[in-house]
Backbone as a ProteinNet text record, in pm:
[ID]
protein_1_A
[PRIMARY]
ELKKTKVGARTNVSHLSYVGDATLGSGANVGAGTITANYDHITKVKARTILGDGASTGSNSVLVAPVHIGDNAVVGAGTVVTKDVNNNSVCVGNPSREIKNIQDLPYDQ
[TERTIARY]
5342.5	5508.9	5620.1	5663.3	5760.8	5912.7	6003	6133.8	6216.5	6269.3	6380.3	6345.5	6194.9	6195.5	6135.3	6167.2	6108.8	6009.5	5857	5740.7	5683.2	5706.1	5626.9	5527.9	5540.3	5347	5260	5143.7	5008	5022.6	5135.6	5103.6	5070.3	4981.7	4945.5	4979	5009.4	5053.1	4959.3	4814.3	4726.6	4669.6	4733.6	4697.4	4767.7	4756.5	4854.9	5000.1	5071.7	5153.5	5290.9	5402.9	5533.9	5644.1	5684.2	5724.2	5880.8	6020.1	6163	6212.6	6290.9	6438.1	6412.6	6293.4	6205.6	6214	6174.8	6165.3	5977.2	5935	5819.3	5758.3	5728.5	5692.3	5570	5640.3	5475.6	5318.9	5225.8	5044.2	5063.2	5213.1	5166.3	5046.9	5034.8	4938.3	4996.1	5001.3	5066.6	4893.4	4885.7	4781.8	4750.7	4692.6	4692	4752.3	4821.9	4897.2	5058.8	5077.5	5163.9	5324.1	5403.9	5537.7	5628.9	5772.8	5875.4	5982.6	5943.3	6102.8	6227.4	6286.6	6473.4	6560.7	6517	6636.3	6710.1	6793	6842.2	6883.8	6823.8	6935.6	7050	7056.7	7175.7	7317	7245.7	7391.7	7395.9	7321.8	7283.9	7295.7	7230.8	7255.1	7070.4	7070.8	6929.3	6946.1	6834.6	6843.8	6679.9	6713.2	6593.5	6468.9	6385.4	6292.4	6261.4	6222.4	6118.2	6014	5939.5	5800.4	5762.1	5810.8	5731.4	5676.8	5674.9	5561.8	5375	5277	5155.2	5179.7	5246.5	5220.3	5121.8	5119.4	5033.4	5056.8	4981.5	5023.7	4877.9	4859.7	4752	4755.9	4653.8	4675	4702.7	4781.9	4891.6	4980.9	5040.6	5200.9	5302.4	5392.9	5546.4	5662.5	5765.4	5795.9	5955.3	6043.4	6144.3	6243	6313	6409.7	6537.7	6629.8	6629.4	6497.5	6367.3	6348.5	6263.5	6207.8	6164.1	6103	5962.6	5813.3	5841.8	5837	5800.3	5715.6	5720.9	5584.9	5476.3	5350	5217.5	5239.5	5268.7	5295.9	5154.4	5148	4994.5	5087.5	5085.3	5160.5	4979.9	4911.4	4788.5	4787	4678.4	4661	4773.2	4849.2	4863.8	4993.1	5035.1	5172.7	5277.4	5403.8	5502.6	5581.3	5661.9	5751.8	5866.4	5919.6	6081.6	6195.6	6115.5	6232.1	6120.4	6214.4	6167.6	6044.5	5967.6	5842.9	5845.2	5839.5	5820.4	5758.9	5751.9	5670.1	5519.5	5404.5	5320.6	5284.3	5310.6	5272.9	5226.3	5157.2	5059.8	5120.3	5191.6	5246.1	5163.2	5109.1	5046	5174.2	5099	5147.8	5193.7	5252.7	5287.7	5415.6	5541	5602.2	5579.3	5605.6	5532.7	5551	5530	5613.2	5576.3	5467.6	5399.9	5426.6	5473.2	5469.4	5466.3	5273.8	5260.4	5230.9	5250	5210.9	5069.3	5000.7	4907.4	4812.1	4850.7	4747.3	4748.9	4843.3	4846.6	4702.1	4673.7	4533.3	4427.2	4317.2	4187.5	4128.6	4099	4017.1	4019.8	3881.8	3920.4	3954.2	3976.5	4012.8	3930.5
-3370	-3359.5	-3427.1	-3510	-3584.1	-3629.9	-3494.7	-3513.9	-3514.4	-3636	-3660	-3662.9	-3730.6	-3751.6	-3830	-3872.7	-3989.2	-3964.6	-4070.4	-4040.5	-4157.7	-4122.1	-4181.5	-4235.4	-4399.9	-4449.1	-4360.8	-4408.1	-4335.8	-4150.2	-4121.2	-3965.7	-3914.5	-3830.7	-3805.9	-3677.2	-3675	-3576.7	-3637.6	-3574.5	-3638.9	-3495.9	-3372.3	-3287	-3184.4	-3141	-3071.9	-2967.8	-3051.6	-3005.6	-3011.2	-2923.3	-2976.9	-2974.9	-3127.6	-3124.3	-3157.9	-3146.5	-3191.4	-3173.6	-3284.5	-3274.1	-3229	-3349.8	-3305.3	-3483.4	-3510.9	-3584.6	-3593.6	-3689.4	-3683.1	-3754	-3780.6	-3832.1	-3900.8	-4026.5	-4098.6	-4031.7	-4035.1	-4006	-3851.3	-3764.8	-3638.1	-3625.2	-3498.9	-3416.7	-3339.8	-3313.7	-3220.6	-3129.9	-3009.5	-2963	-2912.7	-2915.9	-2842.7	-2770.8	-2773.1	-2662.3	-2610.3	-2677.6	-2688.4	-2730.8	-2613.6	-2581.5	-2659.2	-2673.1	-2663.5	-2626.9	-2449.8	-2374	-2441.3	-2545.5	-2590.2	-2552.1	-2437.9	-2391.2	-2252	-2255.6	-2103.3	-2032.2	-1928	-1853.7	-1799.8	-1710.3	-1686.8	-1771.3	-1866.5	-1972.8	-2064.3	-2112.3	-2218.7	-2363.6	-2341.2	-2487.2	-2508.1	-2615.3	-2700.7	-2725.8	-2669.5	-2789.4	-2842.7	-2878.2	-3022.1	-2945.3	-2993.9	-2932.6	-3126.4	-3047.2	-3169.6	-3149.4	-3250.6	-3220.9	-3385	-3310.9	-3441.2	-3516.6	-3616.5	-3754.9	-3649.8	-3642.7	-3614.5	-3425.1	-3389.8	-3301.4	-3272	-3153.8	-3101.1	-2934.6	-2930.5	-2832.4	-2763.8	-2603.6	-2602.6	-2570.5	-2563.5	-2530.1	-2393.5	-2423.5	-2336.3	-2214.1	-2303.7	-2321.9	-2321.3	-2267.8	-2226.8	-2272.2	-2412.2	-2418.7	-2359.5	-2311.3	-2220.8	-2300.2	-2384.3	-2465.1	-2394.6	-2458.3	-2564.8	-2501.7	-2640.9	-2575.8	-2680.1	-2709.4	-2814.9	-2816.5	-2908	-2910	-2980.7	-2936.8	-3070.5	-3135.9	-3256	-3355.9	-3274.1	-3352.9	-3262.5	-3146.3	-3121.6	-2933.9	-2900	-2785	-2749.6	-2578.1	-2561.1	-2448.5	-2433.9	-2315.9	-2205.2	-2217.9	-2224.8	-2195.9	-2083.2	-2084.7	-1955	-1949.8	-2015.1	-1952.3	-1976.5	-1888	-1880.3	-1929.6	-2061.7	-2071.7	-2078.7	-1989.4	-1924.3	-1913.3	-2050.4	-2088.1	-2229.6	-2269.8	-2435.1	-2403.4	-2426.3	-2464.8	-2597	-2554.5	-2644.7	-2761.9	-2831.2	-3003.6	-2904	-2961.3	-2908.6	-2787.7	-2752.4	-2541.3	-2531.9	-2435.5	-2389.6	-2271.2	-2265.4	-2222.2	-2104.4	-1907.2	-1833.1	-1790.1	-1733.6	-1551.4	-1557.6	-1474.1	-1494.9	-1332.5	-1354.6	-1510.9	-1488.5	-1606.6	-1660.8	-1580	-1518.4	-1438.5	-1457.3	-1569.8	-1618.8	-1763.7	-1842.5	-1943.2	-1983.6	-2036.9	-2050.6	-2250.4	-2252.1	-2393.1	-2428.7	-2540.9	-2565	-2582.9	-2592.6	-2600.6	-2454.8	-2372.6	-2241.8	-2148.9	-2229	-2144.6	-2141	-2054.8	-2032.6	-2062.4	-2212.2	-2252.5	-2386.2	-2491.5	-2618.7	-2736.5	-2833.1	-2917.7	-3030.5
-1101.7	-1122.3	-1039.2	-995.2	-895.3	-944.1	-903	-964.9	-852.2	-829.8	-737.2	-609.5	-511.8	-508.3	-396.9	-243.6	-194	-97.6	-181.5	2.9	59.1	124.7	230	210.7	289.4	280.8	329.9	262.7	336.5	290	163.5	188.3	57	29.4	-78.8	-95.3	-281.5	-376.1	-490.2	-492.6	-563.2	-622.7	-695.9	-723.8	-808.9	-915.3	-903.5	-925.4	-830.3	-800.7	-827.3	-846.5	-851.4	-717	-719	-585.9	-661.4	-672.9	-700.7	-569.2	-596	-451.5	-289.8	-262	-167.1	-165.4	50.9	97.3	175	187.2	213.6	306.1	454	564.4	532.4	609.3	585.4	618.8	541.7	600	637.9	500.6	447.7	349.8	359.1	229.2	179.5	21	-1	-91.7	-125	-160.6	-277.3	-381.5	-508.5	-500.9	-622.1	-700.8	-550.5	-510.6	-416.1	-496.1	-474	-525.8	-470	-479.2	-409.9	-446.2	-428.1	-516.8	-476.1	-551.9	-533.7	-546.7	-676.2	-758.6	-769.3	-617.1	-642.9	-779.1	-888.2	-1018.8	-1007.6	-848.9	-861.7	-808.5	-753.3	-688.8	-814.6	-850.8	-961.3	-873.8	-718.2	-674.6	-656.6	-647.5	-614.5	-466.9	-384	-253.3	-228.4	-83.4	-73.2	3.6	1.4	87	195.6	275.3	387.4	469.4	408.1	470.5	606	696.4	836.2	775.4	917.4	881.9	945.5	850	916.6	841.4	824.3	753.4	646	627.2	528.2	466.3	324.1	286.7	206.9	262.4	217.1	66.8	-39.5	-195.7	-254.7	-367.6	-370.3	-289.2	-166.8	-99.7	-192.6	-125.3	-222.5	-106.8	-114.8	6.6	-102.9	-37.3	-98.9	-23.6	-57	-12	-1.8	118.2	162.8	288.7	329.4	420	453.6	557.1	647.7	740.7	697.5	762.5	805.3	995.4	1071.5	1060.4	1155.9	1203	1222.9	1187.2	1192.2	1167.5	1125.4	1115.6	982.4	1001.4	848	816.9	643.1	612.5	494.8	599.6	538.9	355.3	287.1	174.2	96	29.8	-49.5	9	144.3	211.8	170.5	113.3	99.2	183.5	226.2	312.2	301.8	400.7	307.7	434.7	570.1	699.3	739.1	825	882.9	963.2	960	1004.3	1154.1	1259.1	1358.8	1376.8	1436.9	1443	1521.7	1489	1534.5	1565.1	1458.8	1410.2	1288.9	1338.3	1186.6	1128.6	975.1	886.7	821.1	796.8	773.1	655.8	580.5	570.8	431	340.7	252.8	217.4	225.4	278.5	490.5	474.9	603.4	704.5	825.2	888.1	1050	1026.1	1183.8	1212.7	1274.2	1312.7	1458.8	1456.3	1596.8	1642.5	1757.3	1759.8	1754.7	1744.9	1686.7	1870.8	1949.5	2087.7	2100.6	2079.4	2110	2003.6	1899.7	1824.5	1948.5	1878.8	1988.7	1908.3	1847.1	1839.5	1907	1874	1929	1782.3	1821.2	1671	1682.5
[MASK]
+++++++++++++++++++++++++++++++++++++++++++++++++++++++++++++++++++++++++++++++++++++++++++++++++++++++++++++

């Protein structure tokens, strides 16, 4: 489901996901079951989520707005994102506690 969302060229939101009040860059991928948690029930305010160009979210991830996922950043499956993720970074955890640059990871790409 998409609501008040702008989707960039070549971006995939193909599986059961809720993406509301968001801007998705070009060439991005939204994993199955990803949701944007865009409403704060205490303040009664909706906030936006921004997914950068080439960014990707893993299955069942939650993006707690307001949050910005940078260009070419990767959100691991099941991750709850509560703070911005830099360009070219990987974000994992529940909620995310560690954000690292992709080039610092110990495996070949």
